Short mmCIF file of C-alpha atoms in Angstrom, two decimals:
data_model
loop_
_atom_site.label_atom_id
_atom_site.label_comp_id
_atom_site.label_asym_id
_atom_site.label_seq_id
_atom_site.Cartn_x
_atom_site.Cartn_y
_atom_site.Cartn_z
CA MET Y 339 -15.09 -26.64 64.32
CA PHE Y 340 -15.28 -27.30 60.62
CA LYS Y 341 -11.76 -26.85 59.28
CA LEU Y 342 -11.03 -25.50 55.87
CA ASP Y 343 -9.17 -28.59 54.65
CA ARG Y 344 -12.13 -30.80 55.64
CA LYS Y 345 -14.40 -28.55 53.70
CA LEU Y 346 -12.19 -29.00 50.62
CA VAL Y 347 -12.28 -32.75 51.01
CA THR Y 348 -16.07 -32.69 51.28
CA ILE Y 349 -16.41 -30.54 48.20
CA GLY Y 350 -14.06 -32.88 46.36
CA THR Y 351 -16.14 -35.90 47.27
CA VAL Y 352 -19.35 -34.21 46.26
CA LEU Y 353 -17.84 -33.18 42.95
CA ALA Y 354 -16.52 -36.65 42.29
CA LEU Y 355 -19.88 -38.18 43.11
CA SER Y 356 -21.81 -35.76 40.97
CA SER Y 357 -19.46 -36.24 38.03
CA THR Y 358 -19.84 -40.02 38.22
CA LEU Y 359 -23.59 -39.64 38.31
CA THR Y 360 -23.77 -37.26 35.41
CA LEU Y 361 -21.33 -39.27 33.33
CA THR Y 362 -23.45 -42.37 33.77
CA ALA Y 363 -26.50 -40.39 32.86
CA SER Y 364 -24.87 -39.07 29.71
CA ALA Y 365 -23.63 -42.46 28.51
CA ALA Y 366 -26.91 -42.97 26.73
CA ASP Y 367 -26.81 -39.55 25.12
CA GLU Y 368 -24.40 -39.77 22.17
CA SER Y 369 -24.43 -36.05 21.48
CA VAL Y 370 -22.70 -35.24 24.77
CA TYR Y 371 -18.99 -35.03 24.41
CA LYS Y 372 -16.96 -37.46 26.51
CA SER Y 373 -13.42 -36.82 27.64
CA LYS Y 374 -10.68 -39.43 27.73
CA PRO Y 375 -8.34 -40.06 30.65
CA GLY Y 376 -5.46 -37.61 30.76
CA ALA Y 377 -7.24 -34.97 28.69
CA ILE Y 378 -6.37 -31.36 29.41
CA ASP Y 379 -8.54 -28.26 29.55
CA GLY Y 380 -10.33 -27.72 26.31
CA GLY Y 381 -10.76 -31.45 25.84
CA VAL Y 382 -12.29 -32.20 29.23
CA THR Y 383 -15.91 -32.08 30.18
CA TYR Y 384 -17.00 -30.84 33.55
CA PRO Y 385 -20.53 -31.13 34.86
CA ARG Y 386 -22.11 -27.77 35.47
CA GLU Y 387 -25.76 -27.86 36.42
CA ASN Y 388 -29.04 -29.35 35.17
CA GLY Y 389 -27.10 -31.90 33.13
CA ASN Y 390 -25.13 -29.22 31.27
CA TYR Y 391 -21.44 -29.52 30.55
CA THR Y 392 -18.58 -27.13 30.12
CA ALA Y 393 -15.14 -27.61 28.64
CA TYR Y 394 -13.43 -25.80 31.50
CA ARG Y 395 -13.66 -26.28 35.23
CA TYR Y 396 -16.71 -24.48 36.46
CA ASN Y 397 -15.71 -21.92 39.03
CA GLU Y 398 -17.96 -22.34 42.01
CA GLN Y 399 -16.42 -19.62 44.13
CA SER Y 400 -18.87 -17.15 45.51
CA THR Y 401 -19.15 -14.08 43.32
CA LYS Y 402 -20.92 -12.06 45.97
CA GLY Y 403 -19.70 -8.49 45.95
CA VAL Y 404 -17.85 -8.86 42.66
CA ASN Y 405 -18.62 -6.02 40.34
CA PHE Y 406 -19.00 -7.15 36.74
CA GLY Y 407 -19.37 -3.63 35.37
CA ARG Y 408 -22.10 -2.61 32.97
CA PRO Y 409 -23.25 -4.05 29.65
CA ALA Y 410 -21.27 -2.73 26.69
CA THR Y 411 -23.09 -0.11 24.62
CA ALA Y 412 -23.85 -0.69 20.96
CA ASN Y 413 -21.11 1.77 19.98
CA GLU Y 414 -18.54 0.06 22.16
CA ILE Y 415 -19.36 -3.29 20.56
CA LYS Y 416 -19.11 -1.68 17.12
CA ALA Y 417 -15.68 -0.29 17.96
CA TRP Y 418 -14.54 -3.66 19.29
CA ASP Y 419 -15.98 -5.88 16.60
CA ILE Y 420 -13.46 -5.07 13.86
CA ASP Y 421 -11.88 -8.40 13.07
CA ALA Y 422 -11.98 -9.98 9.64
CA LEU Y 423 -12.68 -13.66 9.09
CA PRO Y 424 -10.70 -15.77 6.61
CA ASP Y 425 -13.55 -15.55 4.08
CA GLY Y 426 -13.35 -11.74 4.14
CA THR Y 427 -16.35 -11.07 6.38
CA GLY Y 428 -15.69 -7.89 8.30
CA LEU Y 429 -13.16 -6.37 5.92
CA PRO Y 430 -13.86 -2.68 5.29
CA GLU Y 431 -14.30 -1.19 1.81
CA GLY Y 432 -11.21 0.28 0.22
CA GLU Y 433 -8.44 -0.40 -2.25
CA GLY Y 434 -4.73 0.18 -2.62
CA SER Y 435 -2.11 -0.58 -5.24
CA VAL Y 436 1.18 -2.36 -4.77
CA GLU Y 437 2.95 0.79 -5.97
CA LEU Y 438 1.38 3.00 -3.28
CA GLY Y 439 2.14 0.29 -0.75
CA ASP Y 440 5.77 0.36 -1.85
CA GLU Y 441 5.99 4.10 -1.10
CA LEU Y 442 4.25 3.76 2.27
CA TYR Y 443 6.31 0.73 3.18
CA GLU Y 444 9.56 2.50 2.45
CA ALA Y 445 8.54 5.53 4.50
CA GLN Y 446 7.04 3.78 7.51
CA CYS Y 447 7.90 0.09 7.61
CA ALA Y 448 11.32 -0.45 6.00
CA VAL Y 449 13.06 1.17 8.98
CA CYS Y 450 12.37 -1.98 11.02
CA HIS Y 451 11.21 -4.68 8.60
CA GLY Y 452 13.95 -4.01 6.06
CA GLU Y 453 13.86 -3.25 2.35
CA PHE Y 454 11.63 -5.68 0.41
CA GLY Y 455 10.47 -7.08 3.79
CA ALA Y 456 13.81 -8.79 4.32
CA GLY Y 457 13.78 -8.17 8.08
CA GLY Y 458 15.84 -5.96 10.36
CA SER Y 459 17.74 -6.46 13.57
CA GLY Y 460 15.21 -7.82 16.03
CA TYR Y 461 12.16 -7.11 13.91
CA PRO Y 462 10.19 -9.71 11.99
CA GLN Y 463 11.07 -10.68 8.47
CA LEU Y 464 8.00 -10.37 6.24
CA ALA Y 465 9.19 -11.92 3.01
CA GLY Y 466 12.05 -13.87 1.57
CA GLY Y 467 11.59 -17.33 3.00
CA ASN Y 468 11.71 -20.17 0.51
CA MET Y 469 8.14 -21.40 0.07
CA ASP Y 470 9.06 -24.83 -1.34
CA LYS Y 471 7.07 -27.70 0.13
CA ASP Y 472 8.10 -31.27 0.81
CA GLU Y 473 6.18 -34.30 -0.42
CA ASN Y 474 3.67 -33.98 2.45
CA GLY Y 475 2.90 -30.36 1.65
CA VAL Y 476 4.86 -28.97 4.58
CA ILE Y 477 6.95 -25.87 3.88
CA ILE Y 478 10.53 -27.04 4.18
CA THR Y 479 11.96 -24.08 6.11
CA LEU Y 480 9.41 -24.60 8.90
CA LYS Y 481 10.90 -28.01 9.59
CA ASN Y 482 14.25 -26.53 10.65
CA GLN Y 483 14.69 -27.23 14.34
CA ARG Y 484 16.14 -24.74 16.77
CA VAL Y 485 18.75 -27.13 18.10
CA TYR Y 486 22.33 -26.65 19.16
CA GLY Y 487 24.72 -26.43 16.26
CA SER Y 488 22.04 -25.55 13.74
CA THR Y 489 22.49 -22.19 12.03
CA ASP Y 490 19.25 -22.28 10.10
CA ALA Y 491 16.17 -21.32 12.08
CA PRO Y 492 12.70 -21.77 10.61
CA LYS Y 493 11.87 -18.73 8.51
CA ARG Y 494 8.45 -17.55 9.50
CA THR Y 495 7.35 -14.91 7.02
CA VAL Y 496 3.94 -14.04 5.61
CA GLY Y 497 4.65 -16.31 2.65
CA THR Y 498 5.92 -19.31 4.60
CA TYR Y 499 4.05 -19.19 7.89
CA TRP Y 500 0.90 -17.05 7.97
CA PRO Y 501 -2.24 -19.03 7.30
CA VAL Y 502 -4.71 -16.28 6.39
CA ALA Y 503 -4.19 -12.98 4.57
CA THR Y 504 -7.16 -11.13 6.08
CA THR Y 505 -5.41 -11.06 9.43
CA LEU Y 506 -2.48 -9.38 7.71
CA PHE Y 507 -4.81 -6.50 6.92
CA THR Y 508 -6.35 -6.28 10.39
CA TYR Y 509 -2.97 -6.59 12.09
CA ILE Y 510 -1.40 -3.79 10.07
CA ARG Y 511 -4.45 -1.60 10.59
CA ASP Y 512 -4.63 -2.16 14.35
CA ALA Y 513 -1.01 -2.51 15.40
CA MET Y 514 1.26 -0.89 12.82
CA PRO Y 515 3.35 1.26 12.45
CA TYR Y 516 4.73 0.19 15.79
CA ALA Y 517 5.33 3.65 17.20
CA HIS Y 518 1.98 5.14 16.19
CA PRO Y 519 -0.55 2.43 15.34
CA LYS Y 520 -3.97 3.04 13.81
CA SER Y 521 -2.58 5.99 11.84
CA LEU Y 522 -3.13 4.33 8.44
CA SER Y 523 -6.35 4.68 6.49
CA ASN Y 524 -8.11 1.60 5.12
CA ASP Y 525 -6.86 2.37 1.60
CA GLU Y 526 -3.29 2.73 2.83
CA THR Y 527 -3.58 -0.52 4.76
CA TYR Y 528 -4.83 -2.31 1.63
CA ALA Y 529 -1.85 -0.86 -0.25
CA ILE Y 530 0.71 -2.06 2.31
CA THR Y 531 -0.99 -5.46 2.51
CA ALA Y 532 -0.78 -5.67 -1.29
CA TYR Y 533 2.90 -4.74 -1.22
CA ILE Y 534 3.76 -7.39 1.38
CA LEU Y 535 1.80 -10.06 -0.51
CA ALA Y 536 3.56 -9.03 -3.72
CA GLN Y 537 6.95 -9.29 -2.02
CA ASN Y 538 6.01 -12.82 -1.03
CA GLU Y 539 5.12 -13.58 -4.67
CA ILE Y 540 1.57 -14.51 -3.75
CA GLU Y 541 -0.74 -15.02 -6.69
CA ILE Y 542 -4.39 -14.03 -6.44
CA ASP Y 543 -6.67 -16.10 -8.67
CA GLY Y 544 -3.62 -17.18 -10.63
CA GLU Y 545 -2.71 -13.55 -11.30
CA GLU Y 546 0.74 -12.29 -10.35
CA MET Y 547 0.80 -9.08 -8.33
CA ASP Y 548 2.79 -6.52 -10.32
CA ASP Y 549 3.24 -2.85 -9.39
CA GLU Y 550 -0.09 -1.81 -10.89
CA TYR Y 551 -2.07 -4.49 -9.07
CA VAL Y 552 -4.87 -3.01 -6.97
CA LEU Y 553 -5.97 -4.96 -3.93
CA ASN Y 554 -9.46 -4.63 -2.50
CA LYS Y 555 -11.83 -6.43 -0.17
CA GLU Y 556 -12.93 -9.13 -2.62
CA LYS Y 557 -9.44 -9.89 -3.88
CA LEU Y 558 -7.96 -10.08 -0.38
CA ALA Y 559 -10.57 -12.64 0.62
CA LYS Y 560 -9.48 -14.83 -2.31
CA VAL Y 561 -5.83 -15.00 -1.26
CA VAL Y 562 -4.67 -18.50 -0.36
CA LEU Y 563 -1.37 -18.39 1.48
CA PRO Y 564 1.03 -21.34 1.08
CA ASN Y 565 0.78 -22.40 4.73
CA ARG Y 566 -3.03 -22.32 4.83
CA ASN Y 567 -3.27 -25.96 5.94
CA GLY Y 568 -0.19 -26.01 8.13
CA PHE Y 569 -1.95 -25.47 11.44
CA TYR Y 570 -3.78 -27.96 13.62
CA PRO Y 571 -6.33 -28.53 15.04
CA ASN Y 572 -8.56 -26.92 12.43
CA ILE Y 573 -10.16 -23.94 14.13
CA ASP Y 574 -12.32 -22.75 11.22
CA GLY Y 575 -15.92 -23.47 10.45
CA PRO Y 576 -18.83 -24.87 12.42
CA ASP Y 577 -16.88 -27.97 13.47
CA ALA Y 578 -14.13 -25.90 15.03
CA GLN Y 579 -15.11 -26.50 18.62
CA GLU Y 580 -15.42 -30.25 18.16
CA ASN Y 581 -12.06 -30.37 16.37
CA ILE Y 582 -10.37 -28.54 19.21
CA ARG Y 583 -12.00 -30.69 21.87
CA ALA Y 584 -11.05 -33.90 20.11
CA PHE Y 585 -7.49 -32.63 19.78
CA PHE Y 586 -7.05 -31.75 23.43
CA ALA Y 587 -8.96 -34.81 24.61
CA ASP Y 588 -6.49 -37.28 23.12
CA ARG Y 589 -3.53 -35.91 24.93
CA ALA Y 590 -1.25 -38.90 24.54
CA LYS Y 591 -1.56 -38.85 20.76
CA ASN Y 592 -1.65 -35.14 20.00
CA ILE Y 593 0.41 -33.47 22.70
CA GLY Y 594 2.57 -36.09 24.36
CA ALA Y 595 2.70 -38.27 27.41
CA GLY Y 596 2.67 -37.11 31.02
CA THR Y 597 -0.06 -36.77 33.57
CA ARG Y 598 -1.36 -33.58 34.93
CA CYS Y 599 -1.53 -33.01 38.65
CA MET Y 600 -3.97 -30.61 40.20
CA ALA Y 601 -4.19 -31.86 43.80
CA ASP Y 602 -1.86 -33.46 46.35
CA CYS Y 603 1.01 -33.29 43.91
CA LYS Y 604 4.41 -34.47 44.93
CA ASP Y 605 7.32 -32.29 44.01
CA PRO Y 606 8.38 -33.71 40.67
CA GLY Y 607 11.91 -32.50 41.34
CA GLY Y 608 12.05 -34.13 44.80
CA LYS Y 609 14.58 -36.91 45.12
CA ASP Y 610 12.32 -39.28 47.06
CA GLY Y 611 9.08 -38.30 45.37
CA LYS Y 612 7.53 -37.70 48.76
CA THR Y 613 8.57 -34.12 49.52
CA PRO Y 614 5.60 -31.78 49.42
CA PRO Y 615 5.69 -29.26 46.59
CA GLY Y 616 6.85 -25.78 47.46
CA VAL Y 617 3.94 -23.39 47.17
CA VAL Y 618 4.79 -19.92 45.98
CA GLU Y 619 2.48 -17.20 47.13
CA ILE Y 620 2.12 -13.65 45.98
CA LYS Y 621 4.05 -11.51 48.42
CA TYR Y 622 2.56 -8.15 47.63
CA GLU Y 623 -1.07 -8.32 46.65
CA MET Y 624 -2.47 -5.39 44.76
CA SER Y 625 -5.03 -3.75 46.96
CA ASP Y 626 -5.46 -0.27 45.57
CA VAL Y 627 -5.06 1.72 42.36
CA ARG Y 628 -3.80 5.26 42.62
CA PRO Y 629 -4.87 7.37 40.85
CA PRO Y 630 -8.11 5.41 40.34
CA TYR Y 631 -9.02 4.20 36.87
CA ALA Y 632 -10.64 7.04 35.01
CA TYR Y 633 -13.71 6.75 32.83
CA ALA Y 634 -13.15 10.14 31.21
CA LYS Y 635 -12.17 9.74 27.57
CA ASP Y 636 -11.44 13.37 26.66
CA LEU Y 637 -8.45 14.06 24.49
CA PRO Y 638 -5.73 16.22 26.02
CA PRO Y 639 -6.19 19.91 25.23
CA GLU Y 640 -4.66 20.86 21.89
CA LYS Y 641 -1.67 23.13 21.96
CA LYS Y 642 -1.60 26.30 19.89
CA ASP Y 643 0.93 25.64 17.15
CA GLU Y 644 4.02 27.83 17.34
CA ALA Y 645 5.65 29.16 14.21
CA ALA Y 646 6.93 26.08 12.39
CA HIS Y 647 10.51 25.24 13.34
CA PRO Y 648 12.85 24.66 10.37
CA GLY Y 649 13.55 21.13 11.59
CA LYS Y 650 9.92 20.19 12.14
CA LYS Y 651 9.10 18.91 8.66
CA ALA Y 652 12.27 16.85 8.39
CA TYR Y 653 11.61 15.44 11.85
CA GLU Y 654 8.16 14.30 10.86
CA ALA Y 655 9.44 12.73 7.65
CA ASN Y 656 12.45 10.91 9.09
CA CYS Y 657 12.45 10.66 12.87
CA ALA Y 658 8.82 10.55 14.02
CA VAL Y 659 8.55 6.84 13.23
CA CYS Y 660 10.60 6.11 16.35
CA HIS Y 661 10.61 9.35 18.33
CA LYS Y 662 6.89 10.13 18.34
CA THR Y 663 6.37 7.88 21.36
CA ASP Y 664 8.75 6.03 23.66
CA ALA Y 665 7.54 2.64 22.40
CA MET Y 666 10.84 2.00 20.61
CA GLY Y 667 12.98 3.08 23.58
CA ALA Y 668 13.81 6.37 21.94
CA PRO Y 669 13.29 9.62 23.89
CA ALA Y 670 9.84 10.74 22.79
CA VAL Y 671 9.46 14.31 21.60
CA GLY Y 672 7.52 16.14 24.30
CA ASP Y 673 8.80 13.95 27.13
CA ILE Y 674 10.53 16.55 29.28
CA GLN Y 675 12.23 14.11 31.62
CA ALA Y 676 13.56 11.81 28.89
CA TRP Y 677 15.12 14.77 27.12
CA ALA Y 678 16.61 16.16 30.31
CA THR Y 679 18.44 12.81 30.65
CA THR Y 680 19.48 12.90 27.02
CA LEU Y 681 20.85 16.44 27.37
CA LYS Y 682 22.79 15.68 30.55
CA HIS Y 683 26.11 15.56 28.71
CA GLY Y 684 25.43 18.65 26.63
CA ILE Y 685 23.89 19.36 23.28
CA GLU Y 686 27.16 18.66 21.41
CA ASN Y 687 27.02 15.10 22.69
CA VAL Y 688 23.46 14.71 21.45
CA TYR Y 689 24.52 15.98 17.99
CA LYS Y 690 27.38 13.50 17.99
CA ASN Y 691 25.17 10.54 18.98
CA THR Y 692 22.57 11.51 16.42
CA ILE Y 693 25.11 11.67 13.61
CA ASN Y 694 27.09 8.57 14.60
CA GLY Y 695 24.23 6.51 15.99
CA LYS Y 696 23.80 5.06 19.45
CA ASN Y 697 22.35 1.69 20.57
CA GLY Y 698 19.18 1.12 18.51
CA MET Y 699 19.47 4.52 16.85
CA PRO Y 700 21.03 4.18 13.38
CA PRO Y 701 23.53 6.87 12.28
CA LYS Y 702 21.54 9.97 11.27
CA GLY Y 703 18.41 7.94 11.94
CA GLY Y 704 19.00 5.98 8.77
CA THR Y 705 18.79 9.10 6.58
CA SER Y 706 21.41 10.62 4.33
CA LEU Y 707 20.79 14.23 5.39
CA SER Y 708 23.65 16.66 5.94
CA ASP Y 709 25.08 17.20 9.42
CA ALA Y 710 23.61 20.70 9.50
CA ARG Y 711 20.12 19.41 8.72
CA ILE Y 712 20.47 16.74 11.40
CA LYS Y 713 21.43 19.39 13.96
CA GLU Y 714 18.41 21.44 12.93
CA ILE Y 715 16.16 18.44 13.57
CA VAL Y 716 17.77 17.84 16.97
CA ASP Y 717 17.21 21.51 17.82
CA TYR Y 718 13.56 21.14 16.94
CA MET Y 719 13.16 17.97 19.01
CA VAL Y 720 14.87 19.60 22.00
CA SER Y 721 12.79 22.78 21.74
CA ALA Y 722 9.58 20.76 21.46
CA SER Y 723 10.42 18.85 24.62
CA LYS Y 724 10.89 21.70 27.10
CA MET O 460 9.69 -20.74 -6.79
CA ALA O 461 11.20 -17.56 -5.56
CA LYS O 462 12.23 -15.05 -8.15
CA ASP O 463 15.95 -14.46 -8.50
CA MET O 464 15.95 -10.80 -7.65
CA LYS O 465 13.84 -7.83 -6.62
CA ILE O 466 14.65 -4.54 -8.29
CA LYS O 467 13.42 -1.06 -7.46
CA ALA O 468 14.61 1.88 -9.54
CA LYS O 469 13.28 5.43 -9.31
CA GLU O 470 14.40 8.46 -11.28
CA LYS O 471 14.37 11.87 -9.65
CA ASN O 472 16.08 15.02 -10.96
CA GLY O 473 18.15 12.98 -13.39
CA VAL O 474 19.46 10.62 -10.71
CA VAL O 475 18.26 7.03 -10.67
CA ASN O 476 18.15 5.51 -7.18
CA VAL O 477 18.35 1.75 -7.26
CA LYS O 478 17.70 -0.86 -4.63
CA VAL O 479 18.15 -4.45 -5.60
CA MET O 480 17.99 -7.64 -3.58
CA PHE O 481 19.28 -10.93 -4.91
CA THR O 482 18.02 -14.31 -3.79
CA SER O 483 20.94 -16.45 -2.75
CA LEU O 484 21.93 -18.45 0.30
CA MET O 485 25.41 -16.87 0.15
CA ALA O 486 26.81 -19.93 1.89
CA ASP O 487 30.58 -20.27 1.63
CA ALA O 488 32.34 -23.57 2.26
CA GLU O 489 32.39 -23.16 6.04
CA GLU O 490 28.75 -22.19 6.37
CA ALA O 491 27.62 -24.79 3.87
CA GLU O 492 29.26 -27.47 5.99
CA LYS O 493 27.34 -26.31 9.06
CA LYS O 494 24.05 -26.19 7.19
CA LYS O 495 24.80 -29.45 5.39
CA ILE O 496 24.21 -27.97 1.96
CA LYS O 497 26.37 -27.30 -1.08
CA PRO O 498 28.30 -24.02 -1.13
CA GLU O 499 26.31 -21.47 -3.07
CA PHE O 500 27.16 -17.82 -3.39
CA ILE O 501 27.11 -15.05 -5.96
CA THR O 502 30.52 -14.30 -7.43
CA TYR O 503 29.76 -11.56 -9.92
CA ILE O 504 27.04 -8.94 -10.27
CA VAL O 505 26.64 -6.60 -13.20
CA GLY O 506 23.91 -4.01 -13.74
CA LYS O 507 23.29 -2.48 -17.16
CA SER O 508 21.09 0.30 -18.42
CA ASN O 509 20.93 1.18 -22.12
CA ASP O 510 23.80 -1.28 -22.69
CA LYS O 511 26.03 0.75 -20.36
CA VAL O 512 27.40 -0.85 -17.21
CA VAL O 513 26.12 1.10 -14.21
CA PHE O 514 27.03 -1.34 -11.43
CA GLU O 515 29.60 -4.06 -11.20
CA ALA O 516 30.80 -6.08 -8.24
CA THR O 517 32.83 -9.19 -7.60
CA THR O 518 31.55 -10.87 -4.47
CA SER O 519 31.92 -13.99 -2.37
CA GLY O 520 30.42 -15.66 0.69
CA PHE O 521 31.27 -12.65 2.84
CA MET O 522 27.87 -11.12 2.10
CA SER O 523 24.77 -12.08 4.02
CA GLU O 524 21.96 -14.23 2.70
CA ASN O 525 19.80 -12.47 0.11
CA PRO O 526 22.17 -9.49 -0.26
CA LEU O 527 20.74 -6.02 -0.74
CA MET O 528 22.52 -3.37 -2.84
CA LYS O 529 21.76 0.32 -3.00
CA PHE O 530 23.34 2.73 -5.47
CA SER O 531 22.47 5.62 -7.72
CA PHE O 532 23.54 6.63 -11.19
CA THR O 533 22.84 9.29 -13.80
CA GLY O 534 22.21 9.10 -17.50
CA ALA O 535 18.98 7.17 -17.68
CA LYS O 536 15.40 8.33 -17.88
CA LYS O 537 12.05 7.02 -16.82
CA GLY O 538 10.96 3.97 -18.80
CA ASP O 539 14.50 2.78 -19.54
CA GLU O 540 15.25 -0.81 -18.78
CA LEU O 541 17.63 -1.71 -15.95
CA GLU O 542 19.05 -5.20 -16.19
CA PHE O 543 21.03 -7.24 -13.68
CA THR O 544 22.94 -10.41 -14.31
CA ILE O 545 24.40 -12.49 -11.49
CA THR O 546 26.79 -15.39 -11.74
CA ASP O 547 27.17 -17.88 -8.91
CA ASN O 548 30.06 -20.15 -7.94
CA HIS O 549 28.70 -22.98 -10.09
CA GLY O 550 28.81 -20.72 -13.12
CA LYS O 551 25.04 -20.44 -13.30
CA THR O 552 23.78 -17.04 -14.46
CA GLU O 553 20.49 -15.40 -13.76
CA THR O 554 19.05 -12.25 -15.27
CA GLY O 555 16.32 -9.90 -14.13
CA SER O 556 15.16 -6.56 -15.37
CA LYS O 557 12.79 -3.76 -14.50
CA LYS O 558 11.72 -0.44 -15.98
CA ILE O 559 12.95 2.70 -14.25
CA LYS O 560 10.13 4.73 -12.77
#
């Protein structure tokens, strides 16, 4: 009987043979990329078929019975293809001023990212790092090591760390505000992007961004952030792939020593170096999805709006940032179960926690409203979650 | 180089709401030793509008890096200049101003 392990050995030999053959064949062809010993994925070449190569190990497992789905429709591709390249390709039309961005930022972003982008507890700092560079053009704060005894971590803000400003726009548009992303229009996103760039004292075409500065597609594409050349390998332009391959191929120089083991590895932690490595297997394989994945993309039925509650407007202005969904850990308005838990110790307790703050919830939600107003808002949130 | 301060002042119903953030390491002797830098912190802050003092504070290394102040005052209108002067422990002064909106 042909045992499984023998089969593996045979496949291994065949692979090794074929790779030797193809490598010899390619030696004459200078255009084919050659990997160096010790290279890791991305910098390695694997033979595929008909003399073709791939940078990653070609998976030869049988794909019989695997369902690859259907081709994406033109509309699906259009909805997916929304990124913006460093040169501004893909940015939508629109414009926004620093001043408008300031207003929007204060209403929707400052709660987590702090006034002037100075950062909040646990949320990223957006501005404020010192952008001074050393003699090699490296931003000094990025050289701070996270080592024991050091109190100064590298400050990674838009001004000190981000390489490209167009991704600032796409990131805000697609992922922010945290609790309800994709709620900003293109103009609003341009305004907030402008505000954050202005807080980082970025100059566009040598022009300082004051309050009246209006940012648009063309101007955003011209922004050069201080850390533009701080990343390696260079992943831009037509040579990107070659740059990346060359980087990963010379592992000893670019990444560090050490050899990679993919077969017959000895346990590196074993005392004698001979103990076989412990193989961890998945205990509970996923075999079913219940309920099955749905293809229906209908929106939930809209509720008929009740007469506006007195606390509703104030809730939307001050509390919805966190309480609209449960993404921030706050009980989401409309989540019956979460509010049942919250109300377990009585409504007076909820009032008290709201006014004095609890865990991540700042006192009065960071507002300066009166106690009575706060109670009104709580009443609204409770009534909307029954 | 980073600017010394960021000022935001808005007038509404006769009250001017001010937020101001100063750029300083605010490192007292103990912290400076850990970070291997010279002590540097703001010791005195004064805010003036129309030559009247509207904010004044004596500070030390107790405040965090890049301290943020919020306050409000009355008696100024839109377009007036709001001016801050800070003095640090080396006696160096820095001034910044902005028009009230």
